[in-house]
mmCIF file of C-alpha atoms and ligand atoms in Angstrom:
data_model
loop_
_atom_site.group_PDB
_atom_site.id
_atom_site.type_symbol
_atom_site.label_atom_id
_atom_site.label_comp_id
_atom_site.label_asym_id
_atom_site.label_seq_id
_atom_site.Cartn_x
_atom_site.Cartn_y
_atom_site.Cartn_z
ATOM 1 C CA MET X 103 115.495 85.883 83.866
ATOM 2 C CA GLU X 104 116.044 83.396 86.687
ATOM 3 C CA VAL X 105 113.980 84.987 89.480
ATOM 4 C CA PHE X 106 114.969 82.431 92.097
ATOM 5 C CA ASP X 107 118.654 83.050 91.352
ATOM 6 C CA LEU X 108 118.546 86.839 91.598
ATOM 7 C CA PRO X 109 120.637 88.158 94.528
ATOM 8 C CA GLU X 110 117.542 90.031 95.790
ATOM 9 C CA PHE X 111 115.498 86.835 96.060
ATOM 10 C CA ASP X 112 115.187 85.985 99.742
ATOM 11 C CA GLY X 113 112.715 83.124 100.034
ATOM 12 C CA HIS X 114 109.850 85.342 98.891
ATOM 13 C CA GLU X 115 106.445 83.640 99.150
ATOM 14 C CA LEU X 116 105.068 85.047 95.913
ATOM 15 C CA VAL X 117 106.145 86.972 92.835
ATOM 16 C CA ALA X 118 103.229 87.636 90.473
ATOM 17 C CA PHE X 119 103.229 89.360 87.096
ATOM 18 C CA GLY X 120 100.047 91.180 86.057
ATOM 19 C CA HIS X 121 99.132 92.406 82.594
ATOM 20 C CA ASP X 122 96.048 94.147 81.268
ATOM 21 C CA ALA X 123 96.025 94.749 77.533
ATOM 22 C CA ALA X 124 93.199 97.314 77.551
ATOM 23 C CA SER X 125 94.846 99.719 80.017
ATOM 24 C CA GLY X 126 98.468 98.802 79.251
ATOM 25 C CA LEU X 127 99.111 97.680 82.837
ATOM 26 C CA LYS X 128 102.358 95.851 83.468
ATOM 27 C CA ALA X 129 102.781 95.234 87.176
ATOM 28 C CA ILE X 130 104.567 92.941 89.599
ATOM 29 C CA ILE X 131 103.492 92.092 93.140
ATOM 30 C CA ALA X 132 106.036 90.542 95.489
ATOM 31 C CA VAL X 133 105.063 89.071 98.849
ATOM 32 C CA HIS X 134 108.148 88.507 100.949
ATOM 33 C CA SER X 135 106.492 87.198 104.105
ATOM 34 C CA THR X 136 103.033 86.804 105.606
ATOM 35 C CA ALA X 137 104.377 85.410 108.887
ATOM 36 C CA LEU X 138 103.087 88.417 110.839
ATOM 37 C CA GLY X 139 99.948 89.184 108.810
ATOM 38 C CA PRO X 140 98.874 90.118 105.284
ATOM 39 C CA ALA X 141 101.762 91.558 103.277
ATOM 40 C CA ALA X 142 101.494 95.340 103.134
ATOM 41 C CA GLY X 143 103.589 97.844 101.215
ATOM 42 C CA GLY X 144 103.201 100.589 98.672
ATOM 43 C CA CYS X 145 102.891 100.507 94.906
ATOM 44 C CA ARG X 146 105.738 102.220 93.033
ATOM 45 C CA MET X 147 105.224 103.502 89.495
ATOM 46 C CA TRP X 148 108.560 103.851 87.729
ATOM 47 C CA PRO X 149 109.830 103.655 84.119
ATOM 48 C CA TYR X 150 112.125 100.666 84.682
ATOM 49 C CA ALA X 151 114.432 100.106 81.720
ATOM 50 C CA THR X 152 114.074 96.327 81.931
ATOM 51 C CA THR X 153 111.756 93.810 83.588
ATOM 52 C CA THR X 154 114.736 92.402 85.499
ATOM 53 C CA GLU X 155 115.338 95.828 87.022
ATOM 54 C CA ALA X 156 111.669 95.983 88.098
ATOM 55 C CA VAL X 157 111.790 92.468 89.597
ATOM 56 C CA SER X 158 114.995 93.255 91.511
ATOM 57 C CA ASP X 159 113.427 96.404 92.900
ATOM 58 C CA VAL X 160 110.162 94.782 93.982
ATOM 59 C CA LEU X 161 112.049 91.894 95.624
ATOM 60 C CA ARG X 162 114.294 94.270 97.576
ATOM 61 C CA LEU X 163 111.478 96.610 98.534
ATOM 62 C CA SER X 164 109.134 93.830 99.687
ATOM 63 C CA ARG X 165 111.788 92.313 101.943
ATOM 64 C CA GLY X 166 112.363 95.782 103.360
ATOM 65 C CA MET X 167 108.632 95.963 104.144
ATOM 66 C CA SER X 168 108.782 92.703 106.115
ATOM 67 C CA TYR X 169 111.542 94.202 108.239
ATOM 68 C CA LYS X 170 109.847 97.598 108.475
ATOM 69 C CA ASN X 171 106.477 96.215 109.559
ATOM 70 C CA ALA X 172 108.096 93.846 112.038
ATOM 71 C CA MET X 173 110.166 96.633 113.605
ATOM 72 C CA ALA X 174 107.134 98.959 113.780
ATOM 73 C CA GLN X 175 105.242 96.133 115.544
ATOM 74 C CA LEU X 176 102.435 96.194 112.987
ATOM 75 C CA PRO X 177 100.179 93.206 112.253
ATOM 76 C CA PHE X 178 101.493 93.127 108.695
ATOM 77 C CA GLY X 179 103.847 91.016 106.663
ATOM 78 C CA GLY X 180 105.986 92.492 103.900
ATOM 79 C CA GLY X 181 104.977 93.071 100.287
ATOM 80 C CA LYS X 182 105.361 95.610 97.552
ATOM 81 C CA ALA X 183 104.157 96.248 94.015
ATOM 82 C CA VAL X 184 105.641 98.021 91.028
ATOM 83 C CA ILE X 185 103.882 99.323 87.945
ATOM 84 C CA ILE X 186 106.235 99.653 84.995
ATOM 85 C CA GLY X 187 105.584 103.057 83.434
ATOM 86 C CA ASP X 188 106.233 106.771 83.613
ATOM 87 C CA ALA X 189 104.048 108.281 86.342
ATOM 88 C CA ARG X 190 104.126 111.669 84.569
ATOM 89 C CA LYS X 191 102.734 110.321 81.275
ATOM 90 C CA ALA X 192 101.161 106.881 81.557
ATOM 91 C CA LYS X 193 98.597 107.249 84.366
ATOM 92 C CA THR X 194 94.912 106.633 83.700
ATOM 93 C CA PRO X 195 92.062 105.677 86.051
ATOM 94 C CA GLU X 196 91.659 102.461 83.999
ATOM 95 C CA LEU X 197 95.302 101.504 84.632
ATOM 96 C CA PHE X 198 94.830 101.744 88.396
ATOM 97 C CA GLU X 199 91.463 99.981 88.272
ATOM 98 C CA ALA X 200 93.198 97.131 86.436
ATOM 99 C CA PHE X 201 95.953 97.152 89.062
ATOM 100 C CA GLY X 202 93.214 96.966 91.720
ATOM 101 C CA ARG X 203 91.835 93.817 90.068
ATOM 102 C CA PHE X 204 95.351 92.344 90.094
ATOM 103 C CA VAL X 205 95.672 93.120 93.831
ATOM 104 C CA ASP X 206 92.181 91.730 94.451
ATOM 105 C CA SER X 207 93.012 88.461 92.720
ATOM 106 C CA HIS X 208 95.319 87.641 95.655
ATOM 107 C CA GLY X 209 92.401 87.727 98.076
ATOM 108 C CA GLY X 210 93.984 90.065 100.651
ATOM 109 C CA ARG X 211 97.367 88.418 100.839
ATOM 110 C CA TYR X 212 98.811 91.746 99.611
ATOM 111 C CA ILE X 213 97.531 95.201 100.656
ATOM 112 C CA THR X 214 98.648 98.190 98.618
ATOM 113 C CA ALA X 215 99.162 101.918 99.313
ATOM 114 C CA GLU X 216 101.159 104.880 97.932
ATOM 115 C CA ASP X 217 104.831 104.841 97.085
ATOM 116 C CA VAL X 218 107.037 106.801 94.684
ATOM 117 C CA GLY X 219 104.970 107.820 91.670
ATOM 118 C CA THR X 220 101.525 107.065 93.140
ATOM 119 C CA THR X 221 99.059 109.322 94.965
ATOM 120 C CA ILE X 222 95.789 109.361 96.934
ATOM 121 C CA THR X 223 93.907 109.782 93.614
ATOM 122 C CA ASP X 224 95.526 106.604 92.280
ATOM 123 C CA MET X 225 94.558 104.757 95.486
ATOM 124 C CA SER X 226 90.937 105.914 94.992
ATOM 125 C CA ASN X 227 90.979 104.420 91.494
ATOM 126 C CA ILE X 228 92.457 101.177 92.853
ATOM 127 C CA ALA X 229 89.700 101.118 95.514
ATOM 128 C CA ARG X 230 87.071 100.816 92.754
ATOM 129 C CA SER X 231 88.154 97.240 92.202
ATOM 130 C CA THR X 232 89.582 96.072 95.541
ATOM 131 C CA GLN X 233 89.172 96.583 99.260
ATOM 132 C CA TYR X 234 92.829 95.676 99.830
ATOM 133 C CA VAL X 235 94.096 99.247 99.589
ATOM 134 C CA SER X 236 94.957 101.937 102.130
ATOM 135 C CA GLY X 237 96.262 105.505 101.996
ATOM 136 C CA LEU X 238 92.894 106.852 100.841
ATOM 137 C CA GLY X 239 91.468 110.229 101.773
ATOM 138 C CA ARG X 240 89.933 110.366 105.256
ATOM 139 C CA ALA X 241 87.783 112.770 107.271
ATOM 140 C CA PRO X 242 89.725 115.347 109.334
ATOM 141 C CA GLY X 243 91.045 113.810 112.570
ATOM 142 C CA GLU X 244 90.746 110.206 111.356
ATOM 143 C CA ALA X 245 93.894 108.169 110.807
ATOM 144 C CA GLY X 246 95.054 107.795 107.246
ATOM 145 C CA GLY X 247 95.369 109.718 104.009
ATOM 146 C CA ASP X 248 98.667 110.569 102.353
ATOM 147 C CA PRO X 249 101.415 108.729 104.290
ATOM 148 C CA GLY X 250 104.115 111.228 103.192
ATOM 149 C CA PRO X 251 103.669 113.747 106.041
ATOM 150 C CA LYS X 252 103.626 110.915 108.629
ATOM 151 C CA THR X 253 106.803 109.448 107.199
ATOM 152 C CA ALA X 254 108.327 112.934 107.408
ATOM 153 C CA LEU X 255 107.342 113.209 111.088
ATOM 154 C CA GLY X 256 109.041 109.899 111.908
ATOM 155 C CA VAL X 257 112.171 110.926 110.006
ATOM 156 C CA PHE X 258 112.224 114.304 111.744
ATOM 157 C CA LEU X 259 111.967 112.685 115.201
ATOM 158 C CA GLY X 260 114.564 110.105 114.129
ATOM 159 C CA ILE X 261 116.983 112.850 113.048
ATOM 160 C CA LYS X 262 116.608 114.457 116.472
ATOM 161 C CA ALA X 263 117.362 111.128 118.167
ATOM 162 C CA ALA X 264 120.435 110.615 115.972
ATOM 163 C CA VAL X 265 121.715 114.144 116.635
ATOM 164 C CA LYS X 266 121.286 113.594 120.361
ATOM 165 C CA PHE X 267 123.086 110.250 120.250
ATOM 166 C CA LYS X 268 125.934 111.217 117.939
ATOM 167 C CA LEU X 269 126.435 114.908 118.620
ATOM 168 C CA GLY X 270 125.030 115.164 122.157
ATOM 169 C CA ARG X 271 122.663 117.964 121.186
ATOM 170 C CA ALA X 272 118.991 117.961 122.165
ATOM 171 C CA GLU X 273 118.096 120.746 119.711
ATOM 172 C CA LEU X 274 118.363 121.054 115.951
ATOM 173 C CA ALA X 275 118.593 124.857 116.079
ATOM 174 C CA GLY X 276 121.884 125.974 114.594
ATOM 175 C CA GLY X 277 122.581 122.524 113.107
ATOM 176 C CA SER X 278 122.552 121.686 109.405
ATOM 177 C CA VAL X 279 120.676 119.079 107.380
ATOM 178 C CA ALA X 280 121.013 118.289 103.660
ATOM 179 C CA VAL X 281 117.828 116.836 102.161
ATOM 180 C CA GLN X 282 118.152 114.942 98.875
ATOM 181 C CA GLY X 283 114.730 114.928 97.203
ATOM 182 C CA VAL X 284 111.920 117.209 98.326
ATOM 183 C CA GLY X 285 108.819 115.353 97.151
ATOM 184 C CA GLY X 286 106.006 113.898 99.253
ATOM 185 C CA VAL X 287 108.248 113.255 102.283
ATOM 186 C CA GLY X 288 111.178 115.647 101.795
ATOM 187 C CA TYR X 289 108.952 118.705 101.472
ATOM 188 C CA HIS X 290 107.272 118.142 104.852
ATOM 189 C CA LEU X 291 110.570 117.183 106.462
ATOM 190 C CA CYS X 292 112.112 120.489 105.361
ATOM 191 C CA GLY X 293 109.208 122.370 106.946
ATOM 192 C CA MET X 294 109.732 120.611 110.281
ATOM 193 C CA LEU X 295 113.515 121.085 110.211
ATOM 194 C CA ALA X 296 113.208 124.777 109.367
ATOM 195 C CA GLY X 297 110.579 125.127 112.096
ATOM 196 C CA GLU X 298 113.190 123.999 114.646
ATOM 197 C CA GLY X 299 115.772 126.458 113.342
ATOM 198 C CA ALA X 300 117.993 124.006 111.433
ATOM 199 C CA LYS X 301 119.901 125.234 108.382
ATOM 200 C CA VAL X 302 118.425 123.232 105.494
ATOM 201 C CA LEU X 303 120.173 122.483 102.181
ATOM 202 C CA VAL X 304 118.091 120.864 99.440
ATOM 203 C CA ALA X 305 118.491 119.366 95.985
ATOM 204 C CA ASP X 306 115.903 117.904 93.649
ATOM 205 C CA VAL X 307 116.068 116.886 89.997
ATOM 206 C CA ARG X 308 112.796 118.796 89.651
ATOM 207 C CA ALA X 309 113.980 122.398 90.030
ATOM 208 C CA PRO X 310 110.508 123.805 90.922
ATOM 209 C CA ALA X 311 110.265 121.396 93.877
ATOM 210 C CA ALA X 312 113.560 122.707 95.274
ATOM 211 C CA GLU X 313 112.545 126.321 94.593
ATOM 212 C CA ARG X 314 109.313 125.813 96.518
ATOM 213 C CA VAL X 315 111.057 124.725 99.735
ATOM 214 C CA CYS X 316 113.574 127.544 99.354
ATOM 215 C CA GLN X 317 110.751 130.051 99.176
ATOM 216 C CA GLU X 318 108.529 128.538 101.861
ATOM 217 C CA PHE X 319 111.146 127.403 104.386
ATOM 218 C CA LYS X 320 114.182 129.564 103.559
ATOM 219 C CA ALA X 321 116.156 126.471 102.543
ATOM 220 C CA THR X 322 119.230 126.791 100.311
ATOM 221 C CA ALA X 323 119.269 124.908 96.998
ATOM 222 C CA VAL X 324 122.471 123.131 96.012
ATOM 223 C CA SER X 325 123.261 121.031 92.969
ATOM 224 C CA VAL X 326 121.960 117.478 92.663
ATOM 225 C CA ASP X 327 125.541 116.262 92.156
ATOM 226 C CA GLU X 328 126.820 117.871 95.344
ATOM 227 C CA ILE X 329 124.051 117.355 97.906
ATOM 228 C CA LEU X 330 125.552 114.113 99.206
ATOM 229 C CA SER X 331 128.984 115.579 99.882
ATOM 230 C CA HIS X 332 128.158 118.790 101.750
ATOM 231 C CA LYS X 333 129.654 119.275 105.195
ATOM 232 C CA VAL X 334 126.526 119.036 107.331
ATOM 233 C CA ASP X 335 125.453 117.407 110.582
ATOM 234 C CA VAL X 336 122.853 115.226 108.877
ATOM 235 C CA LEU X 337 122.324 113.964 105.349
ATOM 236 C CA ALA X 338 118.703 112.915 104.752
ATOM 237 C CA PRO X 339 118.318 110.865 101.544
ATOM 238 C CA CYS X 340 114.650 111.309 100.577
ATOM 239 C CA ALA X 341 114.765 110.431 96.854
ATOM 240 C CA LEU X 342 115.547 106.942 95.618
ATOM 241 C CA GLY X 343 117.513 104.016 97.053
ATOM 242 C CA ALA X 344 121.124 102.802 96.747
ATOM 243 C CA VAL X 345 122.632 106.280 97.166
ATOM 244 C CA LEU X 346 125.201 105.012 99.675
ATOM 245 C CA ASP X 347 127.819 102.951 97.881
ATOM 246 C CA ALA X 348 131.552 102.549 97.368
ATOM 247 C CA THR X 349 131.653 105.712 95.232
ATOM 248 C CA SER X 350 129.518 108.029 97.355
ATOM 249 C CA ILE X 351 130.592 107.005 100.877
ATOM 250 C CA PRO X 352 134.223 108.247 100.597
ATOM 251 C CA ARG X 353 132.845 111.648 99.551
ATOM 252 C CA LEU X 354 130.402 112.021 102.458
ATOM 253 C CA ARG X 355 131.090 114.778 104.986
ATOM 254 C CA ALA X 356 127.937 114.386 107.087
ATOM 255 C CA ARG X 357 128.177 112.968 110.634
ATOM 256 C CA ILE X 358 124.797 111.238 110.401
ATOM 257 C CA ILE X 359 122.728 109.647 107.620
ATOM 258 C CA ALA X 360 119.025 109.702 108.471
ATOM 259 C CA GLY X 361 116.421 109.931 105.744
ATOM 260 C CA ALA X 362 113.242 108.478 104.259
ATOM 261 C CA ALA X 363 114.467 106.670 101.146
ATOM 262 C CA ASN X 364 114.094 102.890 101.138
ATOM 263 C CA ASN X 365 117.208 100.734 100.634
ATOM 264 C CA GLN X 366 119.710 103.564 101.020
ATOM 265 C CA LEU X 367 122.659 101.179 101.282
ATOM 266 C CA ALA X 368 123.525 99.717 97.882
ATOM 267 C CA GLN X 369 124.750 96.619 99.749
ATOM 268 C CA GLY X 370 124.770 95.539 103.390
ATOM 269 C CA GLN X 371 128.562 95.903 103.511
ATOM 270 C CA ASP X 372 128.256 99.646 102.811
ATOM 271 C CA GLY X 373 127.139 99.886 106.427
ATOM 272 C CA MET X 374 130.681 98.782 107.382
ATOM 273 C CA ALA X 375 132.162 101.621 105.337
ATOM 274 C CA LEU X 376 129.914 104.100 107.157
ATOM 275 C CA LEU X 377 130.947 102.691 110.526
ATOM 276 C CA ALA X 378 134.630 102.912 109.532
ATOM 277 C CA ALA X 379 134.086 106.545 108.525
ATOM 278 C CA ASP X 380 132.481 107.237 111.940
ATOM 279 C CA ILE X 381 129.151 108.156 110.305
ATOM 280 C CA LEU X 382 126.013 107.151 112.215
ATOM 281 C CA TYR X 383 123.466 105.479 109.949
ATOM 282 C CA ALA X 384 119.782 105.395 110.964
ATOM 283 C CA PRO X 385 118.460 102.186 109.339
ATOM 284 C CA ASP X 386 116.008 103.332 106.674
ATOM 285 C CA TYR X 387 113.171 100.933 107.372
ATOM 286 C CA VAL X 388 113.152 101.904 111.040
ATOM 287 C CA ILE X 389 113.232 105.684 110.607
ATOM 288 C CA ASN X 390 110.772 105.791 107.680
ATOM 289 C CA ALA X 391 107.962 103.715 109.248
ATOM 290 C CA GLY X 392 105.636 106.659 109.979
ATOM 291 C CA GLY X 393 103.752 106.241 106.705
ATOM 292 C CA ILE X 394 103.087 102.524 107.083
ATOM 293 C CA ILE X 395 101.965 103.072 110.686
ATOM 294 C CA SER X 396 99.342 105.483 109.334
ATOM 295 C CA VAL X 397 98.429 103.091 106.483
ATOM 296 C CA ALA X 398 97.960 100.237 108.985
ATOM 297 C CA ARG X 399 95.752 102.211 111.329
ATOM 298 C CA GLU X 400 93.663 103.482 108.420
ATOM 299 C CA TYR X 401 93.274 99.973 107.024
ATOM 300 C CA TYR X 402 92.109 98.431 110.286
ATOM 301 C CA GLY X 403 90.050 101.515 111.224
ATOM 302 C CA GLY X 404 89.032 103.041 114.528
ATOM 303 C CA ALA X 405 92.210 105.075 115.179
ATOM 304 C CA THR X 406 92.568 108.838 115.248
ATOM 305 C CA GLN X 407 95.346 110.921 113.749
ATOM 306 C CA ALA X 408 96.501 111.746 117.263
ATOM 307 C CA GLN X 409 96.920 108.020 118.027
ATOM 308 C CA VAL X 410 98.959 107.555 114.858
ATOM 309 C CA ASN X 411 101.200 110.459 115.878
ATOM 310 C CA THR X 412 101.677 108.881 119.311
ATOM 311 C CA GLU X 413 102.721 105.624 117.672
ATOM 312 C CA ILE X 414 105.186 107.484 115.454
ATOM 313 C CA GLN X 415 106.771 108.952 118.615
ATOM 314 C CA ALA X 416 108.135 105.431 119.304
ATOM 315 C CA ILE X 417 110.467 105.611 116.277
ATOM 316 C CA PRO X 418 113.212 107.677 117.992
ATOM 317 C CA GLN X 419 113.299 105.284 120.978
ATOM 318 C CA ARG X 420 113.585 102.311 118.637
ATOM 319 C CA LEU X 421 116.464 103.981 116.801
ATOM 320 C CA THR X 422 118.268 104.876 120.009
ATOM 321 C CA GLU X 423 118.038 101.241 121.112
ATOM 322 C CA ILE X 424 119.653 100.192 117.811
ATOM 323 C CA PHE X 425 122.358 102.897 118.069
ATOM 324 C CA GLU X 426 123.222 101.839 121.631
ATOM 325 C CA ARG X 427 123.322 98.148 120.820
ATOM 326 C CA ALA X 428 125.481 98.743 117.739
ATOM 327 C CA ARG X 429 127.943 100.826 119.780
ATOM 328 C CA ARG X 430 128.004 98.247 122.584
ATOM 329 C CA GLU X 431 128.614 95.350 120.207
ATOM 330 C CA SER X 432 130.874 97.275 117.758
ATOM 331 C CA ARG X 433 128.546 96.370 114.907
ATOM 332 C CA THR X 434 126.837 98.325 112.182
ATOM 333 C CA THR X 435 123.399 99.757 112.898
ATOM 334 C CA ASN X 436 121.996 98.031 109.796
ATOM 335 C CA ALA X 437 123.245 94.622 110.956
ATOM 336 C CA VAL X 438 121.714 95.166 114.404
ATOM 337 C CA ALA X 439 118.383 96.292 112.909
ATOM 338 C CA ASP X 440 118.303 93.346 110.463
ATOM 339 C CA GLN X 441 118.900 90.924 113.313
ATOM 340 C CA MET X 442 116.154 92.487 115.454
ATOM 341 C CA ALA X 443 113.722 92.404 112.511
ATOM 342 C CA ARG X 444 114.504 88.766 111.730
ATOM 343 C CA GLU X 445 113.994 87.840 115.388
ATOM 344 C CA ARG X 446 110.567 89.515 115.336
ATOM 345 C CA LEU X 447 109.661 87.786 112.074
ATOM 346 C CA ALA X 448 110.412 84.464 113.691
ATOM 347 C CA ARG X 449 107.940 85.184 116.529
ATOM 348 C CA ARG X 450 104.205 84.415 116.551
ATOM 349 C CA PRO X 451 101.777 87.086 115.305
ATOM 350 C CA GLN X 452 99.765 87.231 118.548
ATOM 351 C CA GLN X 453 102.802 88.683 120.297
ATOM 352 C CA LEU X 454 102.494 91.777 118.141
ATOM 353 C CA VAL X 455 100.246 94.764 118.748
ATOM 354 C CA ALA X 456 97.132 94.598 116.504
HETATM 355 P P1 NAD N 60 108.411 111.430 95.773
HETATM 356 O O1 NAD N 60 108.472 110.796 94.445
HETATM 357 O O2 NAD N 60 107.209 112.241 96.144
HETATM 358 O O3 NAD N 60 109.680 112.388 95.984
HETATM 359 C C1 NAD N 60 110.967 112.030 95.616
HETATM 360 C C2 NAD N 60 111.666 113.298 95.148
HETATM 361 O O4 NAD N 60 113.031 112.994 94.876
HETATM 362 C C3 NAD N 60 111.070 113.869 93.876
HETATM 363 O O5 NAD N 60 110.785 115.245 94.059
HETATM 364 C C4 NAD N 60 112.153 113.624 92.842
HETATM 365 O O6 NAD N 60 112.187 114.641 91.840
HETATM 366 C C5 NAD N 60 113.395 113.662 93.681
HETATM 367 N N1 NAD N 60 114.557 112.981 93.119
HETATM 368 C C6 NAD N 60 114.623 111.829 92.380
HETATM 369 N N2 NAD N 60 115.896 111.524 92.087
HETATM 370 C C7 NAD N 60 116.654 112.497 92.637
HETATM 371 C C8 NAD N 60 118.054 112.733 92.698
HETATM 372 N N3 NAD N 60 118.933 111.911 92.121
HETATM 373 N N4 NAD N 60 118.490 113.831 93.352
HETATM 374 C C9 NAD N 60 117.621 114.680 93.943
HETATM 375 N N5 NAD N 60 116.288 114.500 93.919
HETATM 376 C C10 NAD N 60 115.812 113.430 93.284
HETATM 377 O O7 NAD N 60 108.658 110.273 96.834
HETATM 378 P P2 NAD N 60 108.374 110.320 98.411
HETATM 379 O O8 NAD N 60 107.039 109.790 98.687
HETATM 380 O O9 NAD N 60 108.763 111.677 98.935
HETATM 381 O O10 NAD N 60 109.418 109.240 98.919
HETATM 382 C C11 NAD N 60 110.801 109.516 98.981
HETATM 383 C C12 NAD N 60 111.568 108.282 99.390
HETATM 384 O O11 NAD N 60 111.099 107.841 100.659
HETATM 385 C C13 NAD N 60 111.397 107.068 98.461
HETATM 386 O O12 NAD N 60 112.576 106.325 98.442
HETATM 387 C C14 NAD N 60 110.292 106.274 99.119
HETATM 388 O O13 NAD N 60 110.353 104.898 98.778
HETATM 389 C C15 NAD N 60 110.626 106.500 100.559
HETATM 390 N N6 NAD N 60 109.496 106.342 101.449
HETATM 391 C C16 NAD N 60 108.364 107.076 101.260
HETATM 392 C C17 NAD N 60 107.299 106.924 102.122
HETATM 393 C C18 NAD N 60 106.049 107.734 101.994
HETATM 394 O O14 NAD N 60 105.247 107.745 102.931
HETATM 395 N N7 NAD N 60 105.845 108.447 100.896
HETATM 396 C C19 NAD N 60 107.382 106.003 103.173
HETATM 397 C C20 NAD N 60 108.558 105.266 103.351
HETATM 398 C C21 NAD N 60 109.612 105.447 102.471
#
């Protein structure tokens, strides 16, 4: 595999492979940029079919974290880690302790937290061997803990901003939202949407997860194959990335795409197809920053949960600025967001809020 020649390689500062024979750990850490601070981003555990697939994913995700942290004005650069393995079968405390040693060996250049397939318990095991971890359990009222509910709050507020901008409606009541994936983020998002009186459609490859939100929030379950193409106001992808591509976009009937999943566009040019179809796209790394805001405040300490929530309230304003600029300049929202993120990355760290 020629890492430097992969299309996802974008001048990353570091790509490190970690192996621990005793625990079976196979992990990759990618640091995209430390221009704005230590590289922070979650650790994904996923049964990648090939190492190349894992490298491509960690490269793409870590670049996304540089953009996300820059846009959220956090004193963090962008990094990410992947552990190759099935989170339902291959987890042991020893595996995460070994991963912690791997993180620690980079001396704080990379800070880890939860992502798909990892939990607060896993972070506690990582914390046995490194201090460079966040997303741990915290006392009530203190910032931190599971980032999922905070990500959901940012997405919820972002959906409201998108509905206001695109559909001219200040309320979600009576509107409809299709949520693809009701795990750590999607579950909480459904609760907030239902709480505002939105009609919620859900699909999850894990049937019990979908059943739970149907029971608790009166959502309606639809098939995994059809969730993307329902006629709704908003489609919220909250499962995995690359769901918006040349095959799925022509089938979309939503007016707005606004969800938590990272890297929703298979390629940058898919943003053009959304624009041509008159579908408003909320750039993923802007709308889903609630979790990393919480992770950052937990890591640096001294912030309360209420302060984190206040910081998350800035997400809808940031999105509206992107929507307005994109409309003004007849450009895609993803191109506008990428440009803004790159401009921030090029600035000095002291200009950012610590
Ligand atoms: P999760 O693993 O807890 O939940 C994902 C859910 O999607 C699972 O229930 C899974 O069964 C389901 N799913 C997988 N493939 C599916 C498919 N094809 N159709 C329908 N459902 C499917 O993950 P999460 O923490 O809720 O994160 C969701 C997404 O948001 C991920 O892309 C993640 O990278 C992103 N994200 C999460 C956070 C966070 O704070 N957890 C922050 C930023 C971004």
